[in-house]
CSV table of C-alpha atoms in Angstrom, one decimal:
chain,number,residue,atom,x,y,z
H,1,MET,CA,57.3,-59.2,-39.8
H,2,LEU,CA,59.6,-61.9,-40.6
H,3,SER,CA,62.1,-59.3,-42.3
H,4,LYS,CA,62.3,-57.7,-38.8
H,5,ARG,CA,62.7,-60.5,-36.5
H,6,LEU,CA,66.3,-60.6,-35.3
H,7,PHE,CA,68.2,-63.8,-34.3
H,8,THR,CA,71.4,-64.7,-33.3
H,9,PHE,CA,73.2,-67.0,-36.1
H,10,VAL,CA,74.6,-70.3,-34.5
H,11,ALA,CA,76.8,-72.0,-36.8
H,12,GLY,CA,75.7,-75.6,-37.5
H,13,SER,CA,72.9,-75.6,-34.9
H,14,GLN,CA,69.5,-74.2,-34.0
H,15,ASP,CA,68.7,-70.9,-32.0
H,16,THR,CA,65.8,-69.2,-30.8
H,17,LYS,CA,67.2,-66.3,-28.7
H,18,ASP,CA,66.6,-62.8,-29.4
H,19,ALA,CA,69.8,-61.1,-31.0
H,20,SER,CA,69.9,-58.4,-28.1
H,21,LYS,CA,70.1,-61.3,-25.5
H,22,SER,CA,72.8,-63.8,-27.0
H,23,LYS,CA,76.4,-64.1,-27.3
H,24,SER,CA,78.5,-64.3,-30.4
H,25,PRO,CA,78.0,-67.3,-32.9
H,26,ARG,CA,79.7,-70.5,-32.1
H,27,LYS,CA,82.0,-71.8,-35.0
H,28,LEU,CA,81.5,-74.9,-36.9
H,29,SER,CA,83.3,-78.1,-36.1
H,30,SER,CA,87.1,-77.6,-37.3
H,31,ASP,CA,87.3,-81.4,-37.9
H,32,GLU,CA,85.8,-80.9,-41.6
H,33,ARG,CA,83.1,-83.7,-41.4
H,34,PRO,CA,79.7,-83.1,-42.9
H,35,LEU,CA,77.3,-81.4,-40.5
H,36,SER,CA,73.6,-81.5,-41.2
H,37,GLN,CA,70.3,-80.5,-39.5
H,38,GLN,CA,66.7,-81.7,-40.3
H,39,VAL,CA,63.8,-79.9,-38.6
H,40,VAL,CA,60.0,-80.4,-39.2
H,41,PHE,CA,58.3,-76.9,-39.0
H,42,GLY,CA,56.3,-76.3,-35.8
H,43,ASP,CA,55.6,-73.7,-33.4
H,44,ARG,CA,59.2,-72.9,-32.7
H,45,PRO,CA,61.5,-70.4,-34.6
H,46,PHE,CA,64.8,-71.7,-35.5
H,47,GLN,CA,67.6,-71.0,-37.8
H,48,ILE,CA,70.8,-73.0,-39.3
H,49,MET,CA,73.6,-71.1,-40.7
H,50,SER,CA,76.9,-72.1,-42.7
H,51,PRO,CA,79.2,-69.2,-42.3
H,52,LYS,CA,82.8,-68.4,-43.5
H,53,MET,CA,82.6,-70.5,-46.7
H,54,HIS,CA,85.5,-70.0,-49.0
H,55,GLY,CA,85.3,-73.1,-51.3
H,56,CYS,CA,82.8,-75.2,-49.5
H,57,THR,CA,79.3,-75.9,-50.5
H,58,ALA,CA,75.8,-75.7,-48.6
H,59,LEU,CA,72.8,-77.7,-49.5
H,60,ILE,CA,69.3,-76.8,-48.4
H,61,LEU,CA,66.3,-79.1,-49.1
H,62,VAL,CA,63.2,-77.5,-48.1
H,63,SER,CA,59.5,-78.5,-48.6
H,64,ARG,CA,56.4,-77.2,-47.0
H,65,ARG,CA,56.8,-79.5,-43.9
H,66,ALA,CA,60.5,-79.5,-43.3
H,67,VAL,CA,64.0,-78.4,-44.0
H,68,TRP,CA,67.4,-80.5,-44.3
H,69,MET,CA,70.7,-78.5,-44.6
H,70,THR,CA,74.3,-79.6,-44.6
H,71,HIS,CA,77.7,-77.7,-45.0
H,72,LEU,CA,80.1,-79.7,-46.9
H,73,TRP,CA,83.8,-78.7,-46.5
H,74,GLU,CA,85.6,-78.6,-49.8
H,75,SER,CA,88.9,-80.5,-49.6
H,76,TYR,CA,87.5,-83.2,-47.1
H,77,SER,CA,84.5,-83.9,-49.4
H,78,ASN,CA,86.2,-83.5,-52.8
H,79,GLY,CA,89.6,-84.7,-52.1
H,80,LYS,CA,93.2,-83.7,-53.2
H,81,GLU,CA,95.2,-84.8,-56.3
H,82,ASP,CA,98.6,-84.2,-57.7
H,83,TYR,CA,98.9,-81.9,-60.7
H,84,LEU,CA,101.4,-80.4,-62.9
H,85,ASP,CA,101.4,-76.8,-63.4
H,86,LYS,CA,102.0,-76.2,-67.1
H,87,LYS,CA,103.2,-72.6,-66.4
H,88,THR,CA,105.7,-73.2,-63.7
H,89,GLY,CA,106.4,-76.9,-64.3
H,90,LYS,CA,106.1,-77.8,-60.7
H,91,TRP,CA,103.8,-80.3,-59.0
H,92,GLY,CA,101.2,-79.2,-56.7
H,93,LYS,CA,97.8,-80.3,-55.3
H,94,ARG,CA,94.4,-79.3,-56.5
H,95,ASN,CA,90.6,-80.4,-55.8
H,96,PRO,CA,89.5,-83.0,-58.3
H,97,THR,CA,86.2,-82.0,-59.8
H,98,GLY,CA,85.0,-84.9,-62.0
H,99,PRO,CA,82.2,-87.4,-61.4
H,100,GLY,CA,82.7,-91.1,-60.4
H,101,GLU,CA,85.0,-90.6,-57.5
H,102,PRO,CA,84.6,-93.4,-54.9
H,103,ALA,CA,85.8,-91.4,-52.2
H,104,PHE,CA,83.2,-88.5,-53.0
H,105,ASN,CA,80.5,-91.1,-53.1
H,106,GLN,CA,81.2,-92.2,-49.5
H,107,ARG,CA,81.8,-88.7,-48.0
H,108,VAL,CA,79.0,-86.9,-49.6
H,109,LEU,CA,76.6,-89.2,-51.6
H,110,MET,CA,76.2,-92.0,-49.0
H,111,PHE,CA,76.1,-89.2,-46.3
H,112,LEU,CA,73.0,-87.8,-48.4
H,113,ARG,CA,71.1,-91.3,-48.3
H,114,GLY,CA,71.9,-91.8,-44.5
H,115,GLN,CA,74.2,-94.9,-45.4
H,116,THR,CA,77.0,-96.3,-43.2
H,117,VAL,CA,80.6,-96.2,-44.6
H,118,THR,CA,82.2,-99.6,-43.5
H,119,ASN,CA,85.4,-99.3,-45.7
H,120,PRO,CA,86.5,-95.7,-46.0
H,121,LEU,CA,88.7,-94.9,-48.9
H,122,PRO,CA,91.4,-92.2,-49.0
H,123,ASN,CA,90.7,-89.0,-51.1
H,124,GLY,CA,94.2,-87.5,-51.0
H,125,TYR,CA,93.4,-85.1,-47.9
H,126,LYS,CA,92.3,-86.2,-44.4
H,127,ASP,CA,91.0,-89.5,-43.3
H,128,TYR,CA,87.3,-90.3,-43.1
H,129,GLN,CA,85.2,-89.0,-40.3
H,130,LYS,CA,81.5,-90.1,-39.5
H,131,PRO,CA,79.2,-87.4,-40.2
H,132,LYS,CA,77.4,-85.4,-37.7
H,133,GLY,CA,73.9,-85.2,-38.2
H,134,PRO,CA,71.2,-87.3,-40.4
H,135,GLY,CA,70.9,-88.1,-44.0
H,136,ILE,CA,67.8,-87.2,-45.8
H,137,ASP,CA,64.3,-88.4,-44.6
H,138,ALA,CA,62.5,-88.9,-47.9
H,139,SER,CA,59.3,-88.9,-46.1
H,140,LEU,CA,59.4,-85.2,-45.3
H,141,PHE,CA,60.0,-84.1,-48.8
H,142,ASN,CA,58.5,-86.7,-51.3
H,143,ASP,CA,54.9,-85.5,-51.5
H,144,GLY,CA,55.0,-84.1,-55.2
H,145,ARG,CA,51.3,-82.9,-54.9
H,146,SER,CA,52.0,-80.4,-52.0
H,147,ASP,CA,55.4,-80.3,-50.9
H,148,SER,CA,56.8,-77.8,-53.5
H,149,THR,CA,60.2,-79.2,-52.6
H,150,THR,CA,63.3,-77.3,-53.7
H,151,LEU,CA,66.8,-77.9,-53.5
H,152,TYR,CA,69.0,-75.0,-52.9
H,153,ILE,CA,72.9,-75.4,-53.6
H,154,TYR,CA,75.3,-72.7,-52.7
H,155,THR,CA,78.5,-73.6,-54.3
H,156,PRO,CA,81.8,-72.1,-55.5
H,157,LEU,CA,82.9,-70.6,-58.8
H,158,TRP,CA,85.8,-71.8,-60.8
H,159,ASP,CA,85.9,-68.4,-62.6
H,160,PRO,CA,83.1,-65.8,-63.1
H,161,TYR,CA,81.3,-68.1,-65.5
H,162,HIS,CA,81.7,-71.5,-64.5
H,163,LEU,CA,81.0,-73.7,-61.3
H,164,LYS,CA,84.1,-75.4,-59.9
H,165,TYR,CA,82.2,-78.5,-59.3
H,166,GLU,CA,79.7,-78.6,-62.1
H,167,GLU,CA,79.5,-82.3,-62.6
H,168,ARG,CA,79.3,-82.7,-58.8
H,169,TYR,CA,77.0,-79.8,-57.6
H,170,GLY,CA,75.5,-78.5,-60.7
H,171,SER,CA,71.9,-78.6,-61.5
H,172,THR,CA,72.3,-82.1,-63.4
H,173,GLY,CA,75.4,-83.1,-61.1
H,174,GLU,CA,75.6,-86.2,-58.9
H,175,VAL,CA,74.1,-84.6,-55.8
H,176,VAL,CA,70.8,-83.5,-57.6
H,177,GLN,CA,70.9,-87.0,-59.0
H,178,THR,CA,71.2,-88.6,-55.7
H,179,ILE,CA,68.7,-86.6,-54.0
H,180,THR,CA,66.1,-87.3,-56.8
H,181,ASP,CA,66.9,-91.1,-56.1
H,182,ILE,CA,66.4,-90.5,-52.6
H,183,LEU,CA,63.0,-89.0,-53.1
H,184,GLY,CA,62.0,-92.1,-55.1
H,185,GLY,CA,62.7,-90.4,-58.5
H,186,GLU,CA,60.8,-87.3,-58.0
H,187,ARG,CA,63.4,-84.5,-59.0
H,188,PRO,CA,63.1,-81.5,-56.7
H,189,HIS,CA,63.1,-77.8,-58.2
H,190,VAL,CA,66.8,-76.9,-58.2
H,191,VAL,CA,68.1,-73.5,-57.5
H,192,VAL,CA,72.1,-73.1,-57.8
H,193,THR,CA,73.5,-70.0,-56.3
H,194,PRO,CA,77.2,-69.8,-57.3
H,195,TYR,CA,79.5,-67.7,-55.3
H,196,MET,CA,83.3,-66.5,-55.7
H,197,PRO,CA,85.2,-67.6,-52.9
H,198,LEU,CA,87.4,-65.1,-50.8
H,199,ASP,CA,91.3,-65.8,-51.3
H,200,THR,CA,92.3,-66.7,-47.8
H,201,ASP,CA,95.9,-66.2,-48.9
H,202,ASP,CA,95.0,-62.5,-49.1
H,203,PRO,CA,95.1,-61.0,-45.6
H,204,VAL,CA,92.6,-58.5,-46.6
H,205,GLN,CA,90.1,-60.9,-48.2
H,206,GLU,CA,90.5,-63.3,-45.1
H,207,ALA,CA,89.6,-60.7,-42.6
H,208,GLN,CA,86.2,-60.4,-44.5
H,209,LEU,CA,85.2,-64.0,-43.3
H,210,GLY,CA,82.5,-63.7,-40.7
H,211,GLU,CA,82.3,-59.9,-41.0
H,212,ASN,CA,79.7,-59.6,-43.8
H,213,GLY,CA,77.7,-61.9,-45.9
H,214,ARG,CA,80.5,-63.2,-48.1
H,215,GLY,CA,80.5,-66.8,-47.8
H,216,ALA,CA,77.4,-67.3,-45.7
H,217,ALA,CA,74.2,-69.1,-46.1
H,218,LEU,CA,71.5,-69.0,-43.6
H,219,PHE,CA,67.9,-70.4,-43.1
H,220,GLN,CA,65.4,-68.9,-41.0
H,221,TYR,CA,61.9,-70.2,-39.8
H,222,ASP,CA,59.3,-68.2,-38.1
H,223,PRO,CA,56.0,-69.8,-36.9
H,224,SER,CA,54.3,-66.4,-36.5
H,225,SER,CA,56.1,-64.1,-39.3
H,226,ASP,CA,53.4,-61.8,-39.3
H,227,GLY,CA,52.4,-61.7,-35.6
H,228,LYS,CA,49.4,-63.5,-36.6
H,229,GLY,CA,50.6,-67.1,-36.9
H,230,CYS,CA,51.6,-67.1,-40.5
H,231,LYS,CA,54.3,-69.9,-40.8
H,232,GLN,CA,57.3,-69.0,-43.2
H,233,TRP,CA,60.8,-69.6,-43.7
H,234,ARG,CA,63.5,-67.4,-45.5
H,235,ILE,CA,66.9,-68.3,-47.1
H,236,PHE,CA,69.9,-65.7,-47.2
H,237,MET,CA,72.8,-66.4,-49.5
H,238,GLU,CA,75.8,-64.3,-49.7
H,239,THR,CA,75.2,-60.6,-49.8
H,240,GLY,CA,72.2,-60.6,-52.1
H,241,GLY,CA,68.5,-60.7,-51.3
H,242,PHE,CA,66.5,-63.5,-49.8
H,243,ILE,CA,64.0,-66.3,-50.7
H,244,THR,CA,60.9,-66.8,-48.7
H,245,GLY,CA,58.4,-69.8,-48.7
H,246,ASN,CA,55.1,-70.8,-47.1
H,247,VAL,CA,54.7,-73.9,-44.8
H,248,ARG,CA,51.8,-76.3,-45.2
H,249,VAL,CA,48.8,-75.6,-43.0
H,250,ARG,CA,47.4,-78.8,-41.2
């Protein structure tokens, strides 16, 4: 059964080895550029994972034919801006959250479209770096009659009741609008899964990163989930349950 299959989780890449025969997972690239994988469902099992997120966002676009997944680092994608802390009277840095930022367009929205950035703009954080991985291939997700395309968004909370980046990653935000445009105006079903980031300034919380499901999003595909050729996928987010889906039979 799919729920009993064991894999080794390899961050930002595919892996088909049994857990009992594999080494520890490799870490994501440290340079913070966007990472993506796009895979057509076939005869080989695979998995894609974004671990140790504590402010980053993972996007998983899945149809009955393929999956596209990316890990978007928080400060690299959203930038940094100066702000005055009214409580302390001191200036500091924070992540801007509003829409219409040209640098966010280049680092995230143009990346989703697979467009080349020729005049990188600063965003108050690190310099622009070329993404690693493809943009979204609309032809794998735009058959509205049978694809049942869904966009899963795993993104941080600002507080227990509000998304930090509602206007960017929320259900009506810039990312959803951009992907709808990529798919020719066919809006995918959208599922937003918010999470409360661990506080990495707290040694106790920081020690949890990579040790449990906190801050992790995992996609797994099995071409024989029942041992009889039933192709199926599943998604794990955070420490909760998982979502499963079927693959189109040709």
